[in-house]
PDB file of C-alpha atoms in Angstrom:
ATOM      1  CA  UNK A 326     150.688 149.364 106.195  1.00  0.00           C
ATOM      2  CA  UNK A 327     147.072 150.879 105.488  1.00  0.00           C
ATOM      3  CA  UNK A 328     144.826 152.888 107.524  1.00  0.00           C
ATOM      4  CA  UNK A 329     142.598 149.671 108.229  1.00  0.00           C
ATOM      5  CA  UNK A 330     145.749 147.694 109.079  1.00  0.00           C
ATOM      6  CA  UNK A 331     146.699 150.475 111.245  1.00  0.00           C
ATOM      7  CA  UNK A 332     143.418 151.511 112.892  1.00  0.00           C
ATOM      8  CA  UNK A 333     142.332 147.311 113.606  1.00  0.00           C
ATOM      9  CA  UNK A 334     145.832 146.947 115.671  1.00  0.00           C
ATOM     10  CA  UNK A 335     145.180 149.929 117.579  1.00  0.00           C
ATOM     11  CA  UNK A 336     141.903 148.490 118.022  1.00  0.00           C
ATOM     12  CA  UNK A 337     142.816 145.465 119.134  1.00  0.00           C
ATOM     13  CA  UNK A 338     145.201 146.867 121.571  1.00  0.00           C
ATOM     14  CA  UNK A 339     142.702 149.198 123.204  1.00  0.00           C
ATOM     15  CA  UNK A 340     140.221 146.002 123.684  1.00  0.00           C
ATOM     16  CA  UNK A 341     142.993 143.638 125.147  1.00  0.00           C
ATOM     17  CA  UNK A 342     144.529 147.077 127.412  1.00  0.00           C
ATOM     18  CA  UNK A 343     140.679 147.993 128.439  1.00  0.00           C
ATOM     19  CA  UNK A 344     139.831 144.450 129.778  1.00  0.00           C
ATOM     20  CA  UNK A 345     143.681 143.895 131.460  1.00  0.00           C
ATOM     21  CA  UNK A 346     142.656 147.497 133.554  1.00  0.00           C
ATOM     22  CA  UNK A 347     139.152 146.825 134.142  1.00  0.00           C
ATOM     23  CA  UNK A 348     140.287 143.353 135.841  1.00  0.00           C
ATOM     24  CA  UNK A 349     143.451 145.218 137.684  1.00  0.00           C
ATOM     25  CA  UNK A 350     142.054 148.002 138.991  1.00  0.00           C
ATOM     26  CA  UNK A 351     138.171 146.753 139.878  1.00  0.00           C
ATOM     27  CA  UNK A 352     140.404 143.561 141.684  1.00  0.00           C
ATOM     28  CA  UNK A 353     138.087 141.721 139.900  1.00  0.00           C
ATOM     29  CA  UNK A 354     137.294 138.991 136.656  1.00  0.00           C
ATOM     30  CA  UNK A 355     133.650 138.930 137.686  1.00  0.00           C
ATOM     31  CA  UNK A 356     131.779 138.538 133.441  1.00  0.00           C
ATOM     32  CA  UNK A 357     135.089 137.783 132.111  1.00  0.00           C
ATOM     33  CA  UNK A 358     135.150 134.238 130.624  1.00  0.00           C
ATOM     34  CA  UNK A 359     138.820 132.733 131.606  1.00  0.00           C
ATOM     35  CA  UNK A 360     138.661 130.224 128.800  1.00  0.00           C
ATOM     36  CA  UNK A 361     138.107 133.080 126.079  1.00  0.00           C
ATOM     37  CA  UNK A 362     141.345 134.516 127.621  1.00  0.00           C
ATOM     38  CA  UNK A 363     143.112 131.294 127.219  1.00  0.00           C
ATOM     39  CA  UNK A 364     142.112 130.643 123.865  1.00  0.00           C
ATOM     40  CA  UNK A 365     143.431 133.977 123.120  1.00  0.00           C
ATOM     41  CA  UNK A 366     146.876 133.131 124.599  1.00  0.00           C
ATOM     42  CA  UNK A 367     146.873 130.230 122.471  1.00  0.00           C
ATOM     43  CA  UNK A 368     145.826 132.113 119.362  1.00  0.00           C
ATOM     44  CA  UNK A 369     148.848 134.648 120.058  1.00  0.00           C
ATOM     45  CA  UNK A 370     151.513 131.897 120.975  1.00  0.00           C
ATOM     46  CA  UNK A 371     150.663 129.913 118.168  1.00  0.00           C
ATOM     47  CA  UNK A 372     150.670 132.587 115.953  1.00  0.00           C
ATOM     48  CA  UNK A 373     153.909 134.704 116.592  1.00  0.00           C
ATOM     49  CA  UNK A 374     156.556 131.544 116.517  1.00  0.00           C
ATOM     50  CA  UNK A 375     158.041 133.352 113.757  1.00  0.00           C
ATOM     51  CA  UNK A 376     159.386 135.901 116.329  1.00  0.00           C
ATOM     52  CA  UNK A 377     162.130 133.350 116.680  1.00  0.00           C
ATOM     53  CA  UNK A 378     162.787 132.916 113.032  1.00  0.00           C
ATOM     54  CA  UNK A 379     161.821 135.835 111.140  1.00  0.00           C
ATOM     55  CA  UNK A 380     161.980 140.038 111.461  1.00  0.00           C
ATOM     56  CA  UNK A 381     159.837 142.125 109.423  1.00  0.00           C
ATOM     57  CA  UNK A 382     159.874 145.529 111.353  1.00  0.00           C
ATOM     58  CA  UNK A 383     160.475 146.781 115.075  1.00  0.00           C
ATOM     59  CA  UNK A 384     156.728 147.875 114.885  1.00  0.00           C
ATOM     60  CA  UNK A 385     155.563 144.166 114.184  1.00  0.00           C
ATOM     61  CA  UNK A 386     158.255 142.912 116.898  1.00  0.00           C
ATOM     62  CA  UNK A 387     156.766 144.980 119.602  1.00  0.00           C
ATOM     63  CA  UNK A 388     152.656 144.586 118.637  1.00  0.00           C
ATOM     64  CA  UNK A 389     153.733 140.780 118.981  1.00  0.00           C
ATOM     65  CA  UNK A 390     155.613 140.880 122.302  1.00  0.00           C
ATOM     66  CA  UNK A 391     152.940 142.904 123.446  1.00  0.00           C
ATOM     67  CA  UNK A 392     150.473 141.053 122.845  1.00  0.00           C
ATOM     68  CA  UNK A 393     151.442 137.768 123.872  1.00  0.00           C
ATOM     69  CA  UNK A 394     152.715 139.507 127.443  1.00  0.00           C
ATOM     70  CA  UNK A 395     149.117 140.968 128.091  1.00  0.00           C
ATOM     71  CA  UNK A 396     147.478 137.549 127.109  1.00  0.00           C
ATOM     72  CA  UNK A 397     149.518 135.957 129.518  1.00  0.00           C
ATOM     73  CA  UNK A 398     149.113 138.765 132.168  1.00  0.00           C
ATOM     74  CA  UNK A 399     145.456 138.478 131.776  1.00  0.00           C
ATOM     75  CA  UNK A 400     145.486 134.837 132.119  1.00  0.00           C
ATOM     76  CA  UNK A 401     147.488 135.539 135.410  1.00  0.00           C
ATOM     77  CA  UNK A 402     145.227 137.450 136.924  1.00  0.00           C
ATOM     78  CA  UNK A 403     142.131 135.586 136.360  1.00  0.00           C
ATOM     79  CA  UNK A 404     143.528 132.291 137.400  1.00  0.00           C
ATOM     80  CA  UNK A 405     145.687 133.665 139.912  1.00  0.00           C
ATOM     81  CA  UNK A 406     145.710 136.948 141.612  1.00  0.00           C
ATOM     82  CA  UNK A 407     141.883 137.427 141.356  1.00  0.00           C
ATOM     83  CA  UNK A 408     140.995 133.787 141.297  1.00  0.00           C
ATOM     84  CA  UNK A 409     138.504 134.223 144.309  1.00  0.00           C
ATOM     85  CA  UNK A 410     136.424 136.423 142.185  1.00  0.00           C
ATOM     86  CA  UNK A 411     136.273 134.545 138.819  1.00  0.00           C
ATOM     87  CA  UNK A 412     132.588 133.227 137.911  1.00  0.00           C
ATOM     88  CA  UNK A 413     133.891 129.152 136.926  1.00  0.00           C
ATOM     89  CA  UNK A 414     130.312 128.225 137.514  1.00  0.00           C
ATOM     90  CA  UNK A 415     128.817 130.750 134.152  1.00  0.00           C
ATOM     91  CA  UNK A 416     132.228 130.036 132.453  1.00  0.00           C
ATOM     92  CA  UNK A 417     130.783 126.696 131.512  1.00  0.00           C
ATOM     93  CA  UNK A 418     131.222 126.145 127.547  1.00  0.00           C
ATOM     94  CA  UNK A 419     133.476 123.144 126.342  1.00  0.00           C
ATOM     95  CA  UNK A 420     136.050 124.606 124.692  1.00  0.00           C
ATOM     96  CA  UNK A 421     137.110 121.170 123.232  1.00  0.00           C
ATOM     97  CA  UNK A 422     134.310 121.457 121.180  1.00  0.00           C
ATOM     98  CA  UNK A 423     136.022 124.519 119.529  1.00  0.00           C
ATOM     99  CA  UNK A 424     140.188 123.179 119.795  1.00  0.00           C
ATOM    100  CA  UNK A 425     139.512 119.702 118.154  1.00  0.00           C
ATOM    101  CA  UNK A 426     137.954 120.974 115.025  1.00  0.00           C
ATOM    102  CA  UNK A 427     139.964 123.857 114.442  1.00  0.00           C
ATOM    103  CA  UNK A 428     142.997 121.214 114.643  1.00  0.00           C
ATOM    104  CA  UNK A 429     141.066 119.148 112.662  1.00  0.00           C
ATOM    105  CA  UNK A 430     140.869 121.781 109.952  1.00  0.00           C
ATOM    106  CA  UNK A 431     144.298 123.488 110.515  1.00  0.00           C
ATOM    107  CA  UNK A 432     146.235 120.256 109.621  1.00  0.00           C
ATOM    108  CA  UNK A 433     143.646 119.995 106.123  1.00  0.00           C
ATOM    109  CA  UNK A 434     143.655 123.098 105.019  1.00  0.00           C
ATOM    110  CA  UNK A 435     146.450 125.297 104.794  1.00  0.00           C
ATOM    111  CA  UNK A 436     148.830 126.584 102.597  1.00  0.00           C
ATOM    112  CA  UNK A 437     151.908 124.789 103.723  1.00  0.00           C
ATOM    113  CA  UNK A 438     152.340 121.266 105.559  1.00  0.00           C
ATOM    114  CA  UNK A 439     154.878 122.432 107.896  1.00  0.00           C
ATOM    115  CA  UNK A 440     154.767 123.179 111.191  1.00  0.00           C
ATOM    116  CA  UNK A 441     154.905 126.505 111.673  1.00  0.00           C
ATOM    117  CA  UNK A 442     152.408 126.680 109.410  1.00  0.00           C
ATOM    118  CA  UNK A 443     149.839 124.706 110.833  1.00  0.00           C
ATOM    119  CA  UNK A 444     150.469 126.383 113.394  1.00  0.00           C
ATOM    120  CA  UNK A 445     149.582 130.014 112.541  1.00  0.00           C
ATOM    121  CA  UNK A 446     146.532 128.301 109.918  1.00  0.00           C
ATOM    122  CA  UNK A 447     145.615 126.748 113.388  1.00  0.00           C
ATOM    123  CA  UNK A 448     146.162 130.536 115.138  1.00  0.00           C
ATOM    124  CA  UNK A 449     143.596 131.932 112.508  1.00  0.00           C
ATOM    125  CA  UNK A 450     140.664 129.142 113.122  1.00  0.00           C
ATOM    126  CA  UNK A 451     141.113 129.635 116.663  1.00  0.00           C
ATOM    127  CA  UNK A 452     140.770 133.353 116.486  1.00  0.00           C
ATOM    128  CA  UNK A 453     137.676 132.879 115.019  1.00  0.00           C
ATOM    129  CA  UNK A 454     136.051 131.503 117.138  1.00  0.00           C
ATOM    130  CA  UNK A 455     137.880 132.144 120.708  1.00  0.00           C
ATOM    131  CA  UNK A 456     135.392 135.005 122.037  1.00  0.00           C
ATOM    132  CA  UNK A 457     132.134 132.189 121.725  1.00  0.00           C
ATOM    133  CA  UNK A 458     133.043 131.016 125.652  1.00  0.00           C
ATOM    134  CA  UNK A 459     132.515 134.825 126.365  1.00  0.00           C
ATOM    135  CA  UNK A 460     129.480 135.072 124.749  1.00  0.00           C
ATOM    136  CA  UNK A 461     127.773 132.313 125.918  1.00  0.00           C
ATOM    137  CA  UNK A 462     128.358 133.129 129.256  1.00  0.00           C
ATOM    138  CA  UNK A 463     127.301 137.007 128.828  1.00  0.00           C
ATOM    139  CA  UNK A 464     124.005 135.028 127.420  1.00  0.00           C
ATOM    140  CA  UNK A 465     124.154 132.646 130.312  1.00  0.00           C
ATOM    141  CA  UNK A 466     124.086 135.486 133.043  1.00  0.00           C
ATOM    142  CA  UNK A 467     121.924 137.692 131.309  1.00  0.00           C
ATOM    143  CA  UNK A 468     123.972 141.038 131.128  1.00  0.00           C
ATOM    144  CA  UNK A 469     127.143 142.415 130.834  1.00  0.00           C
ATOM    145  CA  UNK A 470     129.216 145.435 132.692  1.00  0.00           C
ATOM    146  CA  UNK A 471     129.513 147.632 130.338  1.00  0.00           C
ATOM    147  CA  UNK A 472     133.237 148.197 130.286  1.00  0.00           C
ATOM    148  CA  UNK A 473     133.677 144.661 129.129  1.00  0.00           C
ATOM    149  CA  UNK A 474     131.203 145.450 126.332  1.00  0.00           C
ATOM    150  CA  UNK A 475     133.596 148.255 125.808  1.00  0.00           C
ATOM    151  CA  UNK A 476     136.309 145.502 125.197  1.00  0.00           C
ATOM    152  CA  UNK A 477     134.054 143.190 123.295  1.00  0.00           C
ATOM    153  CA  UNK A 478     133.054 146.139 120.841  1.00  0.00           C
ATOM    154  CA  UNK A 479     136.764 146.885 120.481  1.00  0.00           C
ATOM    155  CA  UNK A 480     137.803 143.510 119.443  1.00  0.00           C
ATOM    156  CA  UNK A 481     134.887 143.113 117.331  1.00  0.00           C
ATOM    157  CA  UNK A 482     135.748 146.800 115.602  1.00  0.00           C
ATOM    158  CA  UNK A 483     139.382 145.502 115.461  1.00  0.00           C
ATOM    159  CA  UNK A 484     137.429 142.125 112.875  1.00  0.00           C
ATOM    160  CA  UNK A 485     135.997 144.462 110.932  1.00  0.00           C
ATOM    161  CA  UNK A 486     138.384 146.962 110.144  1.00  0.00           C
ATOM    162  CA  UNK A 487     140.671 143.639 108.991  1.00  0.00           C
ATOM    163  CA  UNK A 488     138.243 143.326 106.421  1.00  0.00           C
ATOM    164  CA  UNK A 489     138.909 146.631 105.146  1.00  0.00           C
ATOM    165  CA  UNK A 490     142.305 145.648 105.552  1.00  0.00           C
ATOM    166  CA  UNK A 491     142.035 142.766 103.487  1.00  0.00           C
ATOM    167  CA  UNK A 492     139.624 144.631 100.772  1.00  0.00           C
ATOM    168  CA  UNK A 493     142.414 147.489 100.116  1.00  0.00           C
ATOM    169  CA  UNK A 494     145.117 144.669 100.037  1.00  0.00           C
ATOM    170  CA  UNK A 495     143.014 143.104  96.893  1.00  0.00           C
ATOM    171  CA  UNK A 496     142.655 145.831  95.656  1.00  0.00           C
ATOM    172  CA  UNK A 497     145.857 147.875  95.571  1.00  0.00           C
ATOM    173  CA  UNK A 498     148.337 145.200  95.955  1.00  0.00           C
ATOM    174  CA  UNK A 499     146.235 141.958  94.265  1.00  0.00           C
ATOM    175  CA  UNK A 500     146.640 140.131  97.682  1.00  0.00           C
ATOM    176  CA  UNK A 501     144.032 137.914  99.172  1.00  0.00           C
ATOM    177  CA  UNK A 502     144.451 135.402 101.941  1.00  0.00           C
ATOM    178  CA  UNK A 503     141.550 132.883 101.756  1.00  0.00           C
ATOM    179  CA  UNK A 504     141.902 131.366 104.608  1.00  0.00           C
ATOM    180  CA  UNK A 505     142.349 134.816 106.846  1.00  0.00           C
ATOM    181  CA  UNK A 506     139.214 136.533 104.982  1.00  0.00           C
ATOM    182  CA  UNK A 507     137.178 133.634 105.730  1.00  0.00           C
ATOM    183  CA  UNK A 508     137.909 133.239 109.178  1.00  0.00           C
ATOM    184  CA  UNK A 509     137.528 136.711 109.528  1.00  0.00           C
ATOM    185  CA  UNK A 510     134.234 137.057 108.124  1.00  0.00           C
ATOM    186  CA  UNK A 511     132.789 134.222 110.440  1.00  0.00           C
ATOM    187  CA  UNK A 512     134.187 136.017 113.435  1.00  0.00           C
ATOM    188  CA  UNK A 513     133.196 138.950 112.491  1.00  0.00           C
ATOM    189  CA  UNK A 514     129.154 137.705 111.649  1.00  0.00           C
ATOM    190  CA  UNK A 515     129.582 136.381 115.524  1.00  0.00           C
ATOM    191  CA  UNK A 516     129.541 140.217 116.675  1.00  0.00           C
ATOM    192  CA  UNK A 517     126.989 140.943 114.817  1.00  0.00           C
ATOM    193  CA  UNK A 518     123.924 140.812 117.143  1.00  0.00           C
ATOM    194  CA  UNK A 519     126.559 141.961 119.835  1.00  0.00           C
ATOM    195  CA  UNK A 520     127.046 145.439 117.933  1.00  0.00           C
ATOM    196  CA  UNK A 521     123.464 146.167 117.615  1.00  0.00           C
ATOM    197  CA  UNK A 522     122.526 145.540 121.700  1.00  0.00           C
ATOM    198  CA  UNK A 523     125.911 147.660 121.999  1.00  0.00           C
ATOM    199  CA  UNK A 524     124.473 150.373 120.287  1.00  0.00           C
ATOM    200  CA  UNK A 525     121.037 150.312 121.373  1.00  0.00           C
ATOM    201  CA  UNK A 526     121.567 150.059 124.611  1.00  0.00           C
ATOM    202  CA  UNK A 527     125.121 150.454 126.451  1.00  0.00           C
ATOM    203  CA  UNK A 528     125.697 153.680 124.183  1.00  0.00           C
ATOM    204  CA  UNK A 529     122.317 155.247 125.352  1.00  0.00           C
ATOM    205  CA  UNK A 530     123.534 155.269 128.971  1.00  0.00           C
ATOM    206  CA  UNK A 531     122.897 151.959 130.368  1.00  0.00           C
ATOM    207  CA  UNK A 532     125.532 150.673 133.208  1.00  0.00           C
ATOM    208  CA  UNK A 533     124.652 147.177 131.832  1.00  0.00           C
ATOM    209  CA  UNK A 534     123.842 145.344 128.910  1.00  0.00           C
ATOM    210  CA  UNK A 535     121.451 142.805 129.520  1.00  0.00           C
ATOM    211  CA  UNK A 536     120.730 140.284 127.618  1.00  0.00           C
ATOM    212  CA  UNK A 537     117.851 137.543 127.365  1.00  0.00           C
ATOM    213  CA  UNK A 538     118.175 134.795 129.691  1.00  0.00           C
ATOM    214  CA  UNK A 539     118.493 131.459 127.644  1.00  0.00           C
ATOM    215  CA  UNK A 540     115.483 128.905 128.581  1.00  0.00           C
TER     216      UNK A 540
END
């Protein structure tokens, strides 16, 4: 465990805690894109199947069980208890346009042709790529609240510092996951234009982010 490992978990589990209480206590999922949510679930189930098979510490245990139960409690309330107030109409994009090549690629390349391993290579592309549906549909309505730009800048912050994660690995323990770094790097470029309207404009004050309509 590194500082970058250490500081992108914490990260990632302010993002996925700060969108779970805006929803919960606003009584709302107005801006939040159900599907990105989903694929998220999917990313986390996928991924930690090896809490049935494997232990590597009580810390790794509980980020995973944590993880998986907000995903799923997030789901729930967008699709359930707050249903009445979730935007379907903006939350438009076809996310079978993201699931059947990231199959499609999980299954040729990976490290291991096994299922648990396709699995978590699967896990990875996905992650890469799940926050697009929330995106577009931030670009679709034009602007953003700007506590779920809060969580968007937290989960891209969470991408970056795995990069530093990954650099230090290399570097002090001659480690380097190809397929991880890569994914990572394309997630990470999708933030990009994200980060700078984050800190141009929601850090200056705005209540809102807003974006350009698309034509």
């Amino acid at each position: 465990m590194n500082v970058f490992r250490l500081a992108g978990d914490v990260s990632h589990l302010v993002a996925i805690i700060t969108l779970f209480l805006k929803i919960w206590r606003s009584k709302s999922c107005a801006g939040i894109s159900g599907k990105s949510q989903i694929l998220f679930a999917i990313v986390f189930t996928t991924r930690y199947l090896d809490l049935f098979t494997s232990f590597v510490s009580i810390y790794n245990t509980v980020m995973k069980v944590v993880f998986l139960a907000l995903a799923y409690a997030t789901v729930y309330l967008i699709y359930m208890r707050f249903r009445n107030s979730f935007d379907s109409e903006n939350d438009s994009f076809r996310v079978e346009f993201l699931l059947v090549p990231v199959a499609g690629l999980s299954f040729l390349e990976n490290y291991s042709f096994t299922p648990l391993e396709i699995l978590w290579t699967f896990s990875i592309y996905l992650e890469s790529v799940a926050i697009l549906p929330q995106l577009f549909m931030i670009t679709k309505t034009g602007e953003a609240e700007s506590i779920t730009t809060h969580y968007l800048f937290f989960l891209g912050l969470y991408r970056a510092l795995y990069l530093g994660n990954w650099i230090w690995r290399y570097y002090n323990e001659s480690f380097f996951d190809q397929i991880a770094v890569v994914s990572g790097i394309v997630q990470t470029i999708f933030y990009c234009d994200f980060f700078y309207l984050y800190f141009t404009r929601v850090l200056r004050g705005s209540g809102k982010m807003s974006l350009p309509m698309p034509v």
